[in-house]
Coordinates of C-alpha atoms and ligand atoms in Angstrom, one line a residue:
Chain O
M28 CA 108.1 98.0 89.3
P29 CA 109.2 94.5 89.2
N30 CA 111.2 94.5 92.4
V31 CA 108.5 95.6 94.8
P32 CA 108.1 92.9 97.3
A33 CA 104.6 91.3 97.5
I34 CA 104.6 91.8 101.3
E35 CA 106.9 93.9 103.3
F36 CA 107.1 94.2 107.1
R37 CA 109.1 97.1 108.1
Q38 CA 110.1 97.5 111.8
V39 CA 106.8 96.1 112.9
E40 CA 105.9 95.9 116.5
K41 CA 102.8 94.7 118.2
I42 CA 102.0 95.0 121.9
Y43 CA 98.4 93.9 122.7
P44 CA 96.5 96.3 124.9
G45 CA 96.8 95.4 128.5
S46 CA 99.9 93.3 127.9
S47 CA 103.4 94.3 129.0
A48 CA 105.3 92.0 126.7
A49 CA 105.5 92.5 122.9
A50 CA 104.0 89.9 120.7
V51 CA 106.1 91.1 117.8
T52 CA 109.3 93.0 118.2
D53 CA 110.9 95.2 115.6
L54 CA 110.4 92.8 112.8
S55 CA 111.4 93.5 109.2
L56 CA 110.9 90.9 106.5
E57 CA 110.1 90.9 102.8
V58 CA 108.3 88.3 100.8
A59 CA 108.9 88.4 97.1
E60 CA 106.2 87.9 94.5
G61 CA 105.5 84.2 93.9
E62 CA 107.6 83.1 96.9
T63 CA 106.4 80.8 99.7
V64 CA 107.6 81.9 103.1
A65 CA 107.1 79.7 106.2
L66 CA 106.8 81.3 109.6
I67 CA 107.9 79.0 112.3
G68 CA 108.5 79.2 116.0
P69 CA 107.3 78.1 119.4
S70 CA 103.7 78.5 120.4
G71 CA 102.9 82.1 121.2
C72 CA 105.8 83.6 119.3
G73 CA 103.5 85.8 117.2
K74 CA 103.0 83.9 114.0
T75 CA 99.3 84.4 113.9
T76 CA 99.7 88.0 114.9
L77 CA 102.1 88.6 112.0
L78 CA 99.7 87.0 109.5
K79 CA 96.7 89.0 110.7
M80 CA 98.5 92.2 110.5
V81 CA 98.8 91.7 106.7
N82 CA 95.1 91.7 106.2
R83 CA 94.4 94.1 109.0
L84 CA 92.6 91.8 111.3
I85 CA 95.1 93.2 113.8
E86 CA 96.8 96.6 113.6
P87 CA 100.5 96.9 114.5
T88 CA 101.5 99.2 117.4
A89 CA 104.4 100.5 115.3
G90 CA 106.1 100.1 112.0
M91 CA 104.6 99.6 108.5
I92 CA 103.3 96.8 106.4
R93 CA 103.1 97.1 102.7
V94 CA 101.4 94.9 100.2
F95 CA 102.7 95.3 96.6
G96 CA 104.2 98.6 97.8
N97 CA 101.0 100.0 99.3
D98 CA 100.8 100.7 103.0
V99 CA 97.9 98.5 104.2
R100 CA 96.7 101.4 106.4
S101 CA 95.8 103.3 103.2
S102 CA 93.5 100.5 102.0
N103 CA 90.0 99.7 103.1
P104 CA 90.2 96.6 105.3
V105 CA 87.2 94.9 103.6
E106 CA 88.6 95.4 100.1
L107 CA 92.1 94.4 101.2
R108 CA 90.8 91.1 102.7
R109 CA 88.8 90.2 99.7
G110 CA 92.1 90.4 97.7
I111 CA 94.1 88.2 100.1
G112 CA 93.3 84.5 100.6
Y113 CA 93.2 83.6 104.3
V114 CA 93.2 80.2 105.8
I115 CA 92.7 80.5 109.5
Q116 CA 94.2 78.2 112.1
Q117 CA 90.9 76.5 113.1
V118 CA 89.7 76.3 109.5
G119 CA 86.5 78.2 110.4
L120 CA 84.1 76.9 107.7
L121 CA 80.6 78.3 107.9
P122 CA 78.6 75.5 109.4
H123 CA 75.3 76.6 107.8
R124 CA 76.6 76.7 104.3
T125 CA 77.3 73.8 102.0
V126 CA 80.8 73.0 100.9
A127 CA 80.2 74.6 97.5
Q128 CA 78.7 77.7 99.2
N129 CA 81.7 77.9 101.6
I130 CA 84.1 77.8 98.7
G131 CA 82.1 80.4 96.8
T132 CA 82.0 82.9 99.7
V133 CA 84.5 85.5 98.5
P134 CA 83.4 85.4 94.8
E135 CA 79.9 86.0 96.1
L136 CA 81.0 88.9 98.2
L137 CA 82.7 90.3 95.2
G138 CA 79.4 90.2 93.4
W139 CA 80.2 87.6 90.7
D140 CA 77.1 86.2 89.1
D141 CA 75.9 82.7 90.1
R142 CA 77.1 81.0 87.0
R143 CA 80.6 82.3 87.3
V144 CA 80.7 81.4 91.0
W145 CA 79.6 77.8 90.4
A146 CA 82.0 77.4 87.5
R147 CA 84.8 78.6 89.8
V148 CA 83.7 76.2 92.5
D149 CA 83.9 73.4 90.0
E150 CA 87.4 74.4 89.0
L151 CA 88.5 74.4 92.7
F152 CA 87.0 71.0 93.3
D153 CA 89.1 69.8 90.5
L154 CA 92.2 71.6 91.6
I155 CA 92.2 70.3 95.1
Q156 CA 90.8 66.9 94.1
L157 CA 87.7 67.0 96.3
D158 CA 85.0 64.5 95.6
P159 CA 82.2 66.3 93.7
E160 CA 79.7 64.4 95.8
L161 CA 80.7 66.7 98.7
R162 CA 79.4 69.8 97.0
D163 CA 76.1 69.9 98.8
R164 CA 77.2 68.5 102.1
Y165 CA 77.7 70.6 105.2
P166 CA 81.1 71.0 106.9
S167 CA 80.0 68.8 109.8
D168 CA 79.9 65.9 107.4
L169 CA 83.5 66.2 106.4
S170 CA 86.7 64.6 107.7
G171 CA 89.4 66.7 109.1
G172 CA 91.5 66.5 106.0
Q173 CA 88.6 67.4 103.8
R174 CA 87.8 70.4 105.9
Q175 CA 91.3 71.7 105.6
R176 CA 91.2 71.3 101.9
V177 CA 87.9 73.1 101.6
G178 CA 89.5 75.9 103.8
V179 CA 92.3 76.2 101.3
A180 CA 90.0 76.1 98.3
R181 CA 87.8 78.8 99.8
A182 CA 90.9 81.0 100.3
L183 CA 91.9 80.4 96.6
A184 CA 88.4 81.0 95.3
A185 CA 88.8 84.6 94.0
D186 CA 92.2 83.9 92.7
P187 CA 94.0 86.3 95.1
P188 CA 97.7 87.0 94.4
I189 CA 98.5 86.5 98.1
M190 CA 97.7 83.6 100.4
L191 CA 98.0 83.7 104.2
M192 CA 97.8 80.2 105.6
D193 CA 97.8 79.7 109.4
E194 CA 98.7 76.1 110.0
P195 CA 96.7 74.9 107.1
F196 CA 97.5 71.3 107.7
G197 CA 97.6 71.4 111.4
A198 CA 94.7 69.3 112.7
V199 CA 95.2 66.1 110.7
D200 CA 97.1 62.9 111.1
P201 CA 100.6 62.6 109.7
I202 CA 99.6 60.6 106.6
V203 CA 96.9 63.0 105.5
R204 CA 99.2 65.8 106.3
K205 CA 101.9 64.5 104.0
A206 CA 99.3 64.1 101.2
L207 CA 98.1 67.7 101.8
Q208 CA 101.6 69.0 101.7
Q209 CA 102.3 67.1 98.5
Q210 CA 99.2 68.6 97.0
F211 CA 100.2 72.1 98.2
L212 CA 103.5 71.8 96.3
E213 CA 101.7 70.7 93.1
V214 CA 99.1 73.4 93.3
Q215 CA 101.7 75.9 94.1
K216 CA 103.8 74.9 91.1
R217 CA 100.8 75.6 88.9
L218 CA 99.6 78.8 90.6
G219 CA 102.7 80.4 92.0
K220 CA 100.9 82.4 94.6
T221 CA 102.8 84.6 97.0
T222 CA 102.2 82.5 100.2
V223 CA 102.9 83.1 103.9
L224 CA 102.4 79.8 105.7
V225 CA 102.5 79.4 109.4
T226 CA 103.6 76.1 110.8
H227 CA 105.2 74.7 113.9
D228 CA 106.6 71.7 112.1
I229 CA 110.1 72.3 110.9
D230 CA 109.9 69.5 108.3
E231 CA 106.8 71.1 106.8
A232 CA 108.6 74.4 106.6
I233 CA 111.6 72.8 104.9
T234 CA 109.5 70.9 102.5
L235 CA 107.1 73.6 101.5
A236 CA 108.9 77.0 101.7
D237 CA 111.3 78.8 99.5
R238 CA 112.4 80.7 102.6
V239 CA 111.9 80.0 106.3
A240 CA 111.5 82.7 109.0
I241 CA 112.3 81.3 112.4
L242 CA 110.8 83.3 115.2
N243 CA 111.4 83.4 118.9
L244 CA 109.1 84.3 121.7
G245 CA 108.3 88.0 121.6
G246 CA 108.1 87.8 117.8
I247 CA 111.8 88.2 117.4
L248 CA 113.1 87.1 114.0
E249 CA 116.1 84.8 114.6
Q250 CA 116.8 83.8 111.0
F251 CA 115.3 84.3 107.6
D252 CA 116.8 82.2 104.9
P253 CA 116.2 79.4 102.4
P254 CA 115.8 76.0 104.1
M255 CA 119.2 74.8 102.9
A256 CA 121.0 77.8 104.3
I257 CA 119.3 77.5 107.6
L258 CA 120.3 73.8 107.9
R259 CA 123.8 74.5 106.8
D260 CA 124.4 77.7 108.8
P261 CA 122.0 78.1 111.7
A262 CA 122.3 81.7 112.9
N263 CA 122.5 80.9 116.6
A264 CA 121.9 78.4 119.4
F265 CA 118.1 79.0 119.3
V266 CA 117.8 78.1 115.6
M267 CA 120.1 75.2 116.1
S268 CA 118.0 73.8 118.9
F269 CA 114.9 74.4 116.9
L270 CA 116.2 72.4 114.0
G271 CA 116.9 69.5 116.2
H272 CA 119.8 67.0 116.2
D273 CA 118.8 65.5 112.9
R274 CA 119.7 68.7 111.1
G275 CA 122.1 66.8 108.8
L276 CA 119.5 64.3 107.8
K277 CA 117.0 67.0 107.1
R278 CA 119.5 68.6 104.8
L279 CA 119.7 65.3 102.9
S280 CA 116.0 65.4 102.3
L281 CA 116.5 68.7 100.4
L282 CA 119.4 67.5 98.2
P283 CA 118.5 65.5 95.1
I284 CA 120.8 62.7 94.0
S285 CA 121.7 64.8 91.0
S286 CA 123.5 67.2 93.2
V287 CA 126.3 64.8 94.1
K288 CA 128.9 63.1 91.9
L289 CA 128.1 59.5 91.2
V290 CA 130.8 56.9 91.1
K291 CA 131.4 54.4 88.4
G292 CA 131.5 51.9 91.2
P293 CA 132.8 48.3 91.2
A294 CA 131.8 47.8 87.7
V295 CA 133.4 46.4 84.6
S296 CA 132.3 45.8 81.0
R297 CA 130.6 42.5 80.2
S298 CA 133.4 41.7 77.9
A299 CA 136.1 42.2 80.6
S300 CA 138.0 39.2 81.9
I301 CA 137.6 37.4 85.2
E302 CA 140.9 38.8 86.3
E303 CA 139.9 42.4 85.6
A304 CA 136.7 41.8 87.6
R305 CA 138.7 40.5 90.6
E306 CA 141.0 43.4 90.4
M307 CA 138.1 45.9 90.5
M308 CA 136.5 44.1 93.5
E309 CA 139.7 44.4 95.3
R310 CA 140.2 48.0 94.5
W311 CA 136.7 48.8 95.9
G312 CA 137.0 46.3 98.7
V313 CA 133.7 44.7 98.0
D314 CA 132.6 41.1 97.4
W315 CA 130.5 41.8 94.3
I316 CA 130.9 43.2 90.9
A317 CA 128.5 45.1 88.6
L318 CA 128.6 44.6 84.8
A319 CA 127.9 47.8 82.9
D320 CA 128.5 49.2 79.4
G321 CA 128.0 52.9 78.9
D322 CA 124.5 53.8 80.2
V323 CA 123.3 50.2 80.3
L324 CA 123.6 48.3 83.6
H325 CA 123.4 44.5 83.0
G326 CA 123.3 43.4 86.6
W327 CA 125.7 42.2 89.3
V328 CA 127.2 38.9 90.5
P329 CA 128.5 37.9 94.0
G330 CA 132.3 37.5 94.1
E331 CA 132.3 33.8 95.0
E332 CA 130.6 32.9 91.7
L333 CA 133.7 34.2 89.8
D334 CA 135.6 31.1 91.1
G335 CA 135.9 28.6 88.4
A336 CA 134.0 30.6 85.8
S337 CA 135.5 31.0 82.4
D338 CA 134.2 34.4 81.4
L339 CA 131.8 37.0 82.8
A340 CA 129.3 36.5 80.0
S341 CA 128.6 33.0 81.1
L342 CA 127.5 34.0 84.6
A343 CA 123.8 34.4 85.7
L344 CA 123.4 38.1 86.5
R345 CA 121.3 39.4 89.4
R346 CA 119.2 42.4 89.0
F347 CA 119.9 45.4 91.2
E348 CA 117.2 45.5 93.8
S349 CA 118.6 48.8 95.1
W350 CA 118.1 51.4 92.6
L351 CA 117.0 55.0 92.5
T352 CA 116.1 57.7 90.1
S353 CA 118.2 60.8 90.0
D354 CA 115.4 63.1 91.2
A355 CA 115.1 61.2 94.6
S356 CA 116.5 62.9 97.6
L357 CA 119.7 61.8 99.3
L358 CA 117.6 60.9 102.3
D359 CA 115.6 58.4 100.2
A360 CA 118.9 57.2 98.8
L361 CA 120.4 56.7 102.3
D362 CA 117.4 54.6 103.2
V363 CA 117.9 52.4 100.1
V364 CA 121.7 52.2 100.4
V365 CA 121.9 51.2 104.1
S366 CA 119.4 48.5 103.6
S367 CA 121.0 47.1 100.5
R368 CA 123.3 44.1 100.4
T369 CA 125.7 46.0 98.1
S370 CA 126.0 49.2 100.2
A371 CA 125.5 51.1 97.0
A372 CA 122.5 51.8 94.8
A373 CA 122.3 52.1 91.1
V374 CA 121.0 55.4 89.9
F375 CA 118.9 55.8 86.8
D376 CA 117.5 58.6 84.8
G377 CA 114.6 56.8 83.2
D378 CA 116.2 53.8 81.6
R379 CA 119.6 55.3 81.5
Y380 CA 122.1 54.1 84.0
L381 CA 124.0 57.0 85.5
G382 CA 126.3 55.4 88.1
M383 CA 126.5 54.2 91.7
L384 CA 125.6 56.0 94.8
S385 CA 127.6 54.7 97.8
A386 CA 127.0 55.2 101.5
E387 CA 130.3 57.1 101.6
T388 CA 129.2 59.7 99.1
I389 CA 126.0 60.3 101.1
G390 CA 128.0 60.4 104.4
R391 CA 130.2 63.2 103.0
E392 CA 127.1 65.3 102.5
I393 CA 126.0 64.9 106.1
V394 CA 129.3 66.1 107.4
T395 CA 129.7 69.2 105.2
Chain U
M10 CA 33.1 57.3 131.7
I11 CA 33.5 60.7 133.3
A12 CA 32.5 62.4 130.0
D13 CA 29.0 61.1 130.4
G14 CA 28.4 63.0 133.6
V15 CA 30.8 65.9 133.2
I16 CA 31.0 66.8 129.5
D17 CA 27.9 67.9 127.7
L18 CA 28.7 66.6 124.2
G19 CA 25.6 68.1 122.8
W20 CA 26.8 71.6 123.8
V21 CA 30.2 70.9 122.2
F22 CA 28.6 70.0 118.9
D23 CA 26.3 73.0 119.0
H24 CA 29.2 75.4 119.4
L25 CA 31.8 74.1 116.9
G26 CA 31.4 77.4 114.9
D27 CA 32.0 79.5 118.1
M28 CA 35.1 77.4 118.8
W29 CA 36.5 78.0 115.3
E30 CA 35.9 81.8 115.7
A31 CA 37.5 81.8 119.2
S32 CA 40.5 79.8 117.7
V33 CA 41.0 82.5 115.1
E34 CA 40.8 85.3 117.6
H35 CA 43.1 83.5 119.9
A36 CA 45.7 82.9 117.2
V37 CA 45.5 86.5 116.0
L38 CA 46.0 87.9 119.5
T39 CA 49.0 85.6 119.9
G40 CA 50.4 86.3 116.4
I41 CA 50.3 90.0 116.9
A42 CA 51.9 89.8 120.3
V43 CA 54.7 87.4 119.2
S44 CA 55.4 89.4 116.0
C45 CA 55.5 92.7 117.7
G46 CA 57.5 91.2 120.6
L47 CA 60.0 89.8 118.0
V48 CA 60.4 93.1 116.2
L49 CA 61.0 94.9 119.5
S50 CA 63.3 92.3 120.8
V51 CA 65.4 92.3 117.6
L52 CA 65.8 96.1 118.0
L53 CA 66.6 95.9 121.7
S54 CA 69.0 93.0 121.0
L55 CA 70.8 95.0 118.3
I56 CA 71.2 97.8 120.8
A57 CA 72.5 95.4 123.4
L58 CA 74.9 93.8 121.0
R59 CA 76.2 97.1 119.7
W60 CA 76.5 98.7 123.1
R61 CA 77.3 95.9 125.5
R62 CA 76.6 98.1 128.6
T63 CA 73.0 98.4 127.7
Y64 CA 72.4 94.6 128.0
T65 CA 72.2 94.5 131.7
P66 CA 69.6 97.3 132.0
I67 CA 67.6 95.9 129.2
T68 CA 67.4 92.4 130.8
W69 CA 66.6 94.1 134.1
V70 CA 63.7 96.1 132.8
T71 CA 62.2 93.3 130.7
G72 CA 62.8 90.9 133.6
I73 CA 60.7 93.1 135.8
L74 CA 58.0 93.3 133.2
Y75 CA 58.1 89.5 133.0
T76 CA 57.4 89.1 136.7
I77 CA 54.5 91.5 137.0
P78 CA 51.3 89.4 137.4
S79 CA 49.1 89.9 134.3
L80 CA 46.1 91.0 136.3
A81 CA 48.1 93.7 137.9
L82 CA 49.5 94.8 134.6
F83 CA 46.0 95.2 133.2
T84 CA 45.0 97.2 136.2
F85 CA 47.8 99.7 135.4
L86 CA 47.1 99.8 131.7
V87 CA 43.3 100.0 131.6
P88 CA 43.0 103.5 133.0
V89 CA 45.3 104.7 130.3
F90 CA 44.4 102.7 127.2
G91 CA 40.9 101.4 128.2
L92 CA 39.5 98.0 127.7
S93 CA 41.1 97.7 124.3
L94 CA 43.2 95.5 122.0
L95 CA 46.1 97.8 122.6
T96 CA 46.0 97.2 126.4
A97 CA 45.9 93.5 125.8
E98 CA 48.8 93.5 123.3
I99 CA 51.0 95.8 125.4
A100 CA 50.7 93.4 128.2
L101 CA 51.2 90.3 126.0
V102 CA 54.2 91.8 124.2
S103 CA 55.9 92.8 127.4
Y104 CA 55.9 89.2 128.5
T105 CA 57.7 88.0 125.4
L106 CA 60.6 90.4 125.5
L107 CA 62.8 88.8 128.2
I108 CA 62.7 85.4 126.6
L109 CA 63.3 86.6 123.1
I110 CA 66.0 89.1 123.8
R111 CA 67.9 86.5 126.0
N112 CA 67.7 83.9 123.2
I113 CA 68.7 86.3 120.4
V114 CA 71.7 87.7 122.3
S115 CA 73.0 84.4 123.6
G116 CA 72.4 82.8 120.2
I117 CA 74.5 85.5 118.5
D118 CA 77.1 85.4 121.3
G119 CA 77.3 81.6 120.8
V120 CA 78.6 81.9 117.2
P121 CA 82.1 80.3 117.3
D122 CA 85.1 82.7 117.2
D123 CA 86.8 80.8 114.3
V124 CA 83.7 81.3 112.1
L125 CA 83.6 85.0 112.9
E126 CA 87.3 85.4 112.3
A127 CA 87.1 83.5 109.0
S128 CA 84.2 85.6 107.8
S129 CA 85.8 88.9 108.6
G130 CA 89.1 87.6 107.2
M131 CA 87.3 86.9 103.9
G132 CA 86.2 90.5 103.8
M133 CA 82.6 90.5 105.1
T134 CA 81.5 93.8 106.4
A135 CA 80.0 93.9 109.9
R136 CA 76.5 94.0 108.4
Q137 CA 77.2 91.0 106.1
Q138 CA 78.6 89.1 109.0
L139 CA 75.5 89.7 111.0
L140 CA 73.1 88.8 108.3
R141 CA 74.9 86.0 106.6
V142 CA 76.7 84.4 109.5
Q143 CA 75.5 85.4 113.0
V144 CA 71.8 85.5 112.5
P145 CA 71.6 82.2 110.6
L146 CA 73.8 80.5 113.2
A147 CA 71.8 82.0 116.0
L148 CA 68.5 80.7 114.5
P149 CA 68.3 77.6 116.7
A150 CA 68.4 79.7 119.8
I151 CA 66.1 82.3 118.3
I152 CA 63.5 79.8 117.2
A153 CA 63.7 78.1 120.6
G154 CA 62.9 81.5 122.1
I155 CA 60.0 82.1 119.8
R156 CA 58.6 78.7 120.7
I157 CA 58.6 79.5 124.4
A158 CA 57.3 83.0 123.8
A159 CA 54.4 81.7 121.6
V160 CA 53.4 78.9 124.0
T161 CA 53.5 81.3 127.0
T162 CA 51.5 83.9 125.1
I163 CA 48.8 81.4 124.1
G164 CA 48.3 80.7 127.8
L165 CA 48.2 84.4 128.7
V166 CA 45.7 85.3 125.9
T167 CA 43.0 83.4 127.9
V168 CA 43.3 86.1 130.5
T169 CA 42.7 89.0 128.1
V170 CA 39.0 88.2 128.2
L171 CA 39.0 90.2 131.4
I172 CA 39.6 93.3 129.3
G173 CA 37.1 92.5 126.7
Q174 CA 39.1 90.5 124.2
G175 CA 38.0 87.3 122.5
G176 CA 39.7 83.9 122.2
Y177 CA 39.3 80.8 124.4
G178 CA 39.2 82.9 127.6
V179 CA 35.6 83.7 126.7
F180 CA 34.6 80.0 127.2
I181 CA 36.6 79.6 130.3
L182 CA 35.3 82.8 131.9
R183 CA 31.7 82.1 131.0
G184 CA 32.0 78.4 132.1
I185 CA 33.2 79.5 135.5
R186 CA 30.6 82.2 135.9
R187 CA 27.8 79.8 135.0
Q188 CA 29.4 76.9 136.7
F189 CA 29.2 75.0 133.4
L190 CA 32.2 72.8 133.5
T191 CA 32.0 71.7 129.8
E192 CA 32.5 75.2 128.5
A193 CA 35.4 75.9 130.9
L194 CA 37.0 72.6 130.0
V195 CA 36.7 73.1 126.3
G196 CA 38.3 76.5 126.5
T197 CA 41.2 75.1 128.5
L198 CA 41.7 72.1 126.2
L199 CA 41.6 74.2 123.1
S200 CA 44.2 76.5 124.5
V201 CA 46.5 73.6 125.3
A202 CA 45.9 72.1 121.8
L203 CA 46.7 75.4 120.1
A204 CA 49.9 75.7 122.1
V205 CA 51.0 72.2 121.0
V206 CA 50.1 72.8 117.3
V207 CA 52.0 76.1 117.2
D208 CA 55.0 74.6 118.9
L209 CA 55.1 71.8 116.4
L210 CA 54.7 74.2 113.5
L211 CA 57.6 76.2 114.8
V212 CA 59.8 73.1 115.1
G213 CA 58.9 72.4 111.4
V214 CA 59.8 75.9 110.3
G215 CA 63.1 75.5 112.2
R216 CA 63.9 72.3 110.4
L217 CA 63.2 73.9 107.0
A218 CA 65.2 77.0 107.8
M219 CA 68.2 75.1 109.2
P220 CA 68.9 72.1 107.0
W221 CA 72.5 72.1 108.3
A222 CA 71.3 71.5 111.9
R223 CA 68.8 68.7 111.0
R224 CA 71.0 65.9 112.2
A225 CA 71.8 67.7 115.4
G226 CA 68.2 67.1 116.4
T227 CA 66.6 70.4 117.2
Ligands
ATP11 N1 93.9 89.2 121.2 C1 95.0 89.1 122.0 N2 95.1 89.8 123.2 C2 96.1 89.8 124.0 N3 97.2 89.0 123.7 C3 97.2 88.2 122.6 C4 96.1 88.3 121.7 N4 96.3 87.4 120.7 C5 97.5 86.9 120.9 N5 98.0 87.4 122.1 C6 99.4 87.1 122.7 O1 100.4 87.4 121.7 C7 101.4 86.4 121.7 C8 101.5 85.9 120.2 O2 100.3 85.2 119.9 P1 100.0 84.5 118.5 O3 98.7 84.0 118.5 O4 100.4 85.4 117.4 O5 101.1 83.3 118.6 P2 101.3 82.1 117.6 O6 102.7 82.1 117.3 O7 100.3 82.1 116.5 O8 101.0 80.8 118.6 P3 100.4 79.4 118.2 O9 101.5 78.6 117.6 O10 100.0 78.8 119.6 O11 99.2 79.6 117.3 C9 101.0 85.3 122.7 O12 101.7 85.6 123.8 C10 99.5 85.6 122.9 O13 99.1 85.2 124.2
MG12 MG1 98.8 80.9 115.9

């Protein structure tokens, strides 16, 4: 059955014993195979609770959870957990086991022979680019970022089809965090695991997830959509406030330059006359002119240098300092464009000149 | 020097063989007591960990045992078990229980929650979790308990001479009876020395068993 969701929450409710308020309220949500879903919301909104109900560390009070179509209550919790990668919020490496032994924990529990376990550990060191010298160190020797990576490698060790990650990049500084996120995307591109990732960083959710579930206190699902749709159409005031006032800019970070129409810009052929160049500058209202033929951009000259020149070919051309490749995001582009003297950036696909991206073009994307 | 007047070195050299024999006896009496104490404590600790409510009564009873003076305990036991090794060991074992159980239970309780959560999240059974995670991580506390129990027992074994057992107590008792200071002093010093040696050995065993904790300085 190709259309069975990898994970399905159906009208799930969780009320902890002795607590009057629900931690999760009537929540339904499906995660497709191969999809990355981010759970995000304020502290205490039930993200960890939701995650732990998938591998039965916590049992729901009502409702049903299915993994690949099977009600989790019908599976043995130990077997179920060995088949699901789990990265806990506090990393939780075993302090008395070396890094390699930590990573090999689940394969060992599954009874793999030593040689296979060590081969797999090597593979994971490679995959997450951990220094092989760390193999025989203990977790207390590692930096925060290294620990988090070991935590992720350990969860991946037995190659489970599903990964549950509770703030996997939580306890590290922003730079390390960015690097870990980048690595996550690369690894995910290769492995395509069904992943549920908890975060309280909306930017992380937007960058990493195919769909984002925004939760409110009491485990109420406010919106569950792809990042783009959430940024474009926030379902309600809560989601809106959660996204923050730079929602428009966040949207730009998701749009590649290739998604907007580039302009030919204030550009003329190198063989054009001085008159044609002046006309073009006037039409665009700029004091510079680019020289381009087809997909070759020769350079640009400031308007005042046209005075007294006989033809364009005799002028010394300046190189475009503001240029971008077509796979950059509009947010990157905005940064380049606003800091450029020409208020426009030349866009290339490899060596091929595609056109100009102007501040106005980007501005239109913020408004819509 | 004091030694000239007080210690009869000639006696010491004449009795090196006896001292070795007493050392073996003393070590064996201690070894039996601590091993049996450990086995019993592990069992009682497992009960206390499994059924939490039993922990208070268990510490209560072993606490009372711990406070009974050894002479009094012998007095109760001798009519039943005679002047035997069994009597001596029952008394010695009963003194180790409180220390060992407290250290085992608090060591296992001290295992961080995140480690437990991670290990059950990876699919360890309760038994695997106990053997592969909780016990190894409780080892520093357990070994600390064994050290105290061993050192205490070595001191107590000297008293078992009163119910006919060997060990350094023989020298001490005889030295006192004969008012021969050298012999009493030798018994005492040997007992202290054995305690120090055993303690250091246990520290070494701990280091070997817990390479991850080496830098922490246990
Ligand atoms: N074992 C428990 N017993 C009782 N209440 C609990 C328990 N675990 C969580 N809760 C409560 O349930 C609610 C949801 O907790 P949960 O840990 O799922 O939140 P979270 O979204 O993961 O928060 P955070 O972002 O701080 O990690 C909170 O109000 C919390 O206090
Ligand atoms: Mg949480």
